[in-house]
Amino acid sequence: MSKSENTLLKLEATLERIKQGKPKRIPTHRKLSVRAVEEEANLGNGSGYYYPEFIEKVKKTKADIAEGQGEIVQPEIQTVRTKLNEQKRIKNNYKEKYEAERDKLAIFAAAQHHLNDKLVKALARIDELEYENAELKEQLVKLKRSQIVPIKNRIE
């Protein structure tokens, strides 16, 4: 037997051992994959990929195990599409939230600008009123002083 045949036999025997739930090197809860079989068989990374029929056998075994546990087995492309749709949904959700918050921020900024404008106008009006008040006080003082009559003139 050639080295390639020995490796294939080793991989198939290891696959059967994993299928029976009696692995020696990997945990029993680990998902079945070509890499898991390679590690269990104590072979190098990628050794199983030289045997396309073995890869198909691993995929079929994985599907059989999943069906036996009551899981729905989806083709790989269907799984990828499902994940992609989920990511699109999440992205759209975040985008909607971002736009809503951006709109709130624009409204807040407009209100802030409006209040700032009113404050500036109010401060200008206060300055005008203070100036007018000062002028009126000066006029009042002048008026009161003009009404002062000297005391000498009254006694005569």
PDB file of N, CA and C in Angstrom, residues 85-132:
ATOM      1  N   ASN A  85     -28.380  38.163   4.956  1.00  0.00           N
ATOM      2  CA  ASN A  85     -29.647  38.858   5.190  1.00  0.00           C
ATOM      3  C   ASN A  85     -29.740  39.390   6.608  1.00  0.00           C
ATOM      4  N   GLU A  86     -29.258  38.622   7.554  1.00  0.00           N
ATOM      5  CA  GLU A  86     -29.252  39.072   8.954  1.00  0.00           C
ATOM      6  C   GLU A  86     -28.359  40.297   9.122  1.00  0.00           C
ATOM      7  N   GLN A  87     -27.193  40.276   8.468  1.00  0.00           N
ATOM      8  CA  GLN A  87     -26.288  41.423   8.550  1.00  0.00           C
ATOM      9  C   GLN A  87     -26.903  42.659   7.904  1.00  0.00           C
ATOM     10  N   LYS A  88     -27.610  42.459   6.778  1.00  0.00           N
ATOM     11  CA  LYS A  88     -28.276  43.589   6.126  1.00  0.00           C
ATOM     12  C   LYS A  88     -29.354  44.168   7.045  1.00  0.00           C
ATOM     13  N   ARG A  89     -30.109  43.281   7.701  1.00  0.00           N
ATOM     14  CA  ARG A  89     -31.156  43.737   8.602  1.00  0.00           C
ATOM     15  C   ARG A  89     -30.562  44.558   9.746  1.00  0.00           C
ATOM     16  N   ILE A  90     -29.486  44.060  10.321  1.00  0.00           N
ATOM     17  CA  ILE A  90     -28.833  44.765  11.430  1.00  0.00           C
ATOM     18  C   ILE A  90     -28.299  46.115  10.948  1.00  0.00           C
ATOM     19  N   LYS A  91     -27.680  46.118   9.769  1.00  0.00           N
ATOM     20  CA  LYS A  91     -27.123  47.354   9.223  1.00  0.00           C
ATOM     21  C   LYS A  91     -28.229  48.383   8.980  1.00  0.00           C
ATOM     22  N   ASN A  92     -29.340  47.935   8.407  1.00  0.00           N
ATOM     23  CA  ASN A  92     -30.456  48.855   8.172  1.00  0.00           C
ATOM     24  C   ASN A  92     -31.020  49.387   9.484  1.00  0.00           C
ATOM     25  N   ASN A  93     -31.081  48.522  10.489  1.00  0.00           N
ATOM     26  CA  ASN A  93     -31.572  48.938  11.800  1.00  0.00           C
ATOM     27  C   ASN A  93     -30.679  50.037  12.377  1.00  0.00           C
ATOM     28  N   TYR A  94     -29.371  49.839  12.324  1.00  0.00           N
ATOM     29  CA  TYR A  94     -28.451  50.857  12.830  1.00  0.00           C
ATOM     30  C   TYR A  94     -28.542  52.140  12.001  1.00  0.00           C
ATOM     31  N   LYS A  95     -28.713  51.984  10.689  1.00  0.00           N
ATOM     32  CA  LYS A  95     -28.807  53.158   9.825  1.00  0.00           C
ATOM     33  C   LYS A  95     -30.044  53.980  10.175  1.00  0.00           C
ATOM     34  N   GLU A  96     -31.169  53.309  10.395  1.00  0.00           N
ATOM     35  CA  GLU A  96     -32.396  54.014  10.776  1.00  0.00           C
ATOM     36  C   GLU A  96     -32.219  54.730  12.114  1.00  0.00           C
ATOM     37  N   LYS A  97     -31.599  54.043  13.074  1.00  0.00           N
ATOM     38  CA  LYS A  97     -31.370  54.674  14.377  1.00  0.00           C
ATOM     39  C   LYS A  97     -30.450  55.888  14.239  1.00  0.00           C
ATOM     40  N   TYR A  98     -29.397  55.749  13.409  1.00  0.00           N
ATOM     41  CA  TYR A  98     -28.458  56.846  13.197  1.00  0.00           C
ATOM     42  C   TYR A  98     -29.172  58.052  12.596  1.00  0.00           C
ATOM     43  N   GLU A  99     -30.006  57.806  11.574  1.00  0.00           N
ATOM     44  CA  GLU A  99     -30.712  58.910  10.925  1.00  0.00           C
ATOM     45  C   GLU A  99     -31.698  59.573  11.882  1.00  0.00           C
ATOM     46  N   ALA A 100     -32.371  58.778  12.708  1.00  0.00           N
ATOM     47  CA  ALA A 100     -33.303  59.348  13.686  1.00  0.00           C
ATOM     48  C   ALA A 100     -32.550  60.238  14.677  1.00  0.00           C
ATOM     49  N   GLU A 101     -31.425  59.767  15.159  1.00  0.00           N
ATOM     50  CA  GLU A 101     -30.638  60.563  16.109  1.00  0.00           C
ATOM     51  C   GLU A 101     -30.065  61.811  15.444  1.00  0.00           C
ATOM     52  N   ARG A 102     -29.674  61.677  14.179  1.00  0.00           N
ATOM     53  CA  ARG A 102     -29.156  62.837  13.451  1.00  0.00           C
ATOM     54  C   ARG A 102     -30.248  63.893  13.293  1.00  0.00           C
ATOM     55  N   ASP A 103     -31.483  63.448  12.997  1.00  0.00           N
ATOM     56  CA  ASP A 103     -32.603  64.386  12.889  1.00  0.00           C
ATOM     57  C   ASP A 103     -32.876  65.066  14.227  1.00  0.00           C
ATOM     58  N   LYS A 104     -32.833  64.291  15.313  1.00  0.00           N
ATOM     59  CA  LYS A 104     -33.022  64.876  16.650  1.00  0.00           C
ATOM     60  C   LYS A 104     -31.956  65.933  16.930  1.00  0.00           C
ATOM     61  N   LEU A 105     -30.728  65.623  16.543  1.00  0.00           N
ATOM     62  CA  LEU A 105     -29.624  66.557  16.760  1.00  0.00           C
ATOM     63  C   LEU A 105     -29.834  67.840  15.957  1.00  0.00           C
ATOM     64  N   ALA A 106     -30.317  67.711  14.728  1.00  0.00           N
ATOM     65  CA  ALA A 106     -30.579  68.901  13.910  1.00  0.00           C
ATOM     66  C   ALA A 106     -31.665  69.770  14.554  1.00  0.00           C
ATOM     67  N   ILE A 107     -32.713  69.139  15.057  1.00  0.00           N
ATOM     68  CA  ILE A 107     -33.789  69.879  15.728  1.00  0.00           C
ATOM     69  C   ILE A 107     -33.251  70.565  16.978  1.00  0.00           C
ATOM     70  N   PHE A 108     -32.446  69.838  17.741  1.00  0.00           N
ATOM     71  CA  PHE A 108     -31.852  70.407  18.953  1.00  0.00           C
ATOM     72  C   PHE A 108     -30.953  71.596  18.615  1.00  0.00           C
ATOM     73  N   ALA A 109     -30.142  71.449  17.554  1.00  0.00           N
ATOM     74  CA  ALA A 109     -29.239  72.538  17.163  1.00  0.00           C
ATOM     75  C   ALA A 109     -30.041  73.765  16.723  1.00  0.00           C
ATOM     76  N   ALA A 110     -31.146  73.540  15.994  1.00  0.00           N
ATOM     77  CA  ALA A 110     -31.982  74.663  15.563  1.00  0.00           C
ATOM     78  C   ALA A 110     -32.596  75.373  16.770  1.00  0.00           C
ATOM     79  N   ALA A 111     -33.091  74.584  17.721  1.00  0.00           N
ATOM     80  CA  ALA A 111     -33.669  75.171  18.935  1.00  0.00           C
ATOM     81  C   ALA A 111     -32.605  75.944  19.711  1.00  0.00           C
ATOM     82  N   GLN A 112     -31.420  75.395  19.798  1.00  0.00           N
ATOM     83  CA  GLN A 112     -30.311  76.050  20.504  1.00  0.00           C
ATOM     84  C   GLN A 112     -29.969  77.378  19.825  1.00  0.00           C
ATOM     85  N   HIS A 113     -29.937  77.369  18.496  1.00  0.00           N
ATOM     86  CA  HIS A 113     -29.633  78.596  17.747  1.00  0.00           C
ATOM     87  C   HIS A 113     -30.730  79.647  17.981  1.00  0.00           C
ATOM     88  N   HIS A 114     -31.975  79.184  17.976  1.00  0.00           N
ATOM     89  CA  HIS A 114     -33.110  80.090  18.209  1.00  0.00           C
ATOM     90  C   HIS A 114     -33.016  80.724  19.601  1.00  0.00           C
ATOM     91  N   LEU A 115     -32.723  79.907  20.601  1.00  0.00           N
ATOM     92  CA  LEU A 115     -32.595  80.426  21.972  1.00  0.00           C
ATOM     93  C   LEU A 115     -31.412  81.380  22.091  1.00  0.00           C
ATOM     94  N   ASN A 116     -30.317  81.064  21.412  1.00  0.00           N
ATOM     95  CA  ASN A 116     -29.147  81.934  21.447  1.00  0.00           C
ATOM     96  C   ASN A 116     -29.470  83.287  20.821  1.00  0.00           C
ATOM     97  N   ASP A 117     -30.211  83.276  19.721  1.00  0.00           N
ATOM     98  CA  ASP A 117     -30.619  84.523  19.071  1.00  0.00           C
ATOM     99  C   ASP A 117     -31.487  85.360  20.006  1.00  0.00           C
ATOM    100  N   LYS A 118     -32.448  84.704  20.679  1.00  0.00           N
ATOM    101  CA  LYS A 118     -33.306  85.428  21.629  1.00  0.00           C
ATOM    102  C   LYS A 118     -32.488  86.015  22.772  1.00  0.00           C
ATOM    103  N   LEU A 119     -31.490  85.268  23.234  1.00  0.00           N
ATOM    104  CA  LEU A 119     -30.637  85.756  24.314  1.00  0.00           C
ATOM    105  C   LEU A 119     -29.878  87.007  23.885  1.00  0.00           C
ATOM    106  N   VAL A 120     -29.331  86.979  22.673  1.00  0.00           N
ATOM    107  CA  VAL A 120     -28.589  88.145  22.175  1.00  0.00           C
ATOM    108  C   VAL A 120     -29.527  89.352  22.079  1.00  0.00           C
ATOM    109  N   LYS A 121     -30.737  89.147  21.571  1.00  0.00           N
ATOM    110  CA  LYS A 121     -31.702  90.251  21.468  1.00  0.00           C
ATOM    111  C   LYS A 121     -32.088  90.775  22.851  1.00  0.00           C
ATOM    112  N   ALA A 122     -32.285  89.856  23.789  1.00  0.00           N
ATOM    113  CA  ALA A 122     -32.660  90.268  25.148  1.00  0.00           C
ATOM    114  C   ALA A 122     -31.529  91.070  25.789  1.00  0.00           C
ATOM    115  N   LEU A 123     -30.290  90.630  25.603  1.00  0.00           N
ATOM    116  CA  LEU A 123     -29.155  91.374  26.167  1.00  0.00           C
ATOM    117  C   LEU A 123     -29.044  92.764  25.535  1.00  0.00           C
ATOM    118  N   ALA A 124     -29.302  92.871  24.238  1.00  0.00           N
ATOM    119  CA  ALA A 124     -29.270  94.179  23.572  1.00  0.00           C
ATOM    120  C   ALA A 124     -30.380  95.074  24.125  1.00  0.00           C
ATOM    121  N   ARG A 125     -31.558  94.506  24.329  1.00  0.00           N
ATOM    122  CA  ARG A 125     -32.682  95.270  24.888  1.00  0.00           C
ATOM    123  C   ARG A 125     -32.371  95.731  26.310  1.00  0.00           C
ATOM    124  N   ILE A 126     -31.723  94.868  27.086  1.00  0.00           N
ATOM    125  CA  ILE A 126     -31.326  95.248  28.462  1.00  0.00           C
ATOM    126  C   ILE A 126     -30.371  96.424  28.418  1.00  0.00           C
ATOM    127  N   ASP A 127     -29.406  96.383  27.497  1.00  0.00           N
ATOM    128  CA  ASP A 127     -28.460  97.508  27.376  1.00  0.00           C
ATOM    129  C   ASP A 127     -29.197  98.800  27.016  1.00  0.00           C
ATOM    130  N   GLU A 128     -30.167  98.697  26.066  1.00  0.00           N
ATOM    131  CA  GLU A 128     -30.945  99.883  25.679  1.00  0.00           C
ATOM    132  C   GLU A 128     -31.716 100.434  26.878  1.00  0.00           C
ATOM    133  N   LEU A 129     -32.359  99.527  27.627  1.00  0.00           N
ATOM    134  CA  LEU A 129     -33.159  99.976  28.775  1.00  0.00           C
ATOM    135  C   LEU A 129     -32.282 100.578  29.863  1.00  0.00           C
ATOM    136  N   GLU A 130     -31.123 100.003  30.075  1.00  0.00           N
ATOM    137  CA  GLU A 130     -30.208 100.566  31.080  1.00  0.00           C
ATOM    138  C   GLU A 130     -29.746 101.958  30.659  1.00  0.00           C
ATOM    139  N   TYR A 131     -29.456 102.123  29.367  1.00  0.00           N
ATOM    140  CA  TYR A 131     -29.038 103.455  28.878  1.00  0.00           C
ATOM    141  C   TYR A 131     -30.183 104.461  29.032  1.00  0.00           C
ATOM    142  N   GLU A 132     -31.405 104.024  28.663  1.00  0.00           N
ATOM    143  CA  GLU A 132     -32.576 104.899  28.790  1.00  0.00           C
ATOM    144  C   GLU A 132     -32.828 105.245  30.259  1.00  0.00           C
TER     145      GLU A 132
END
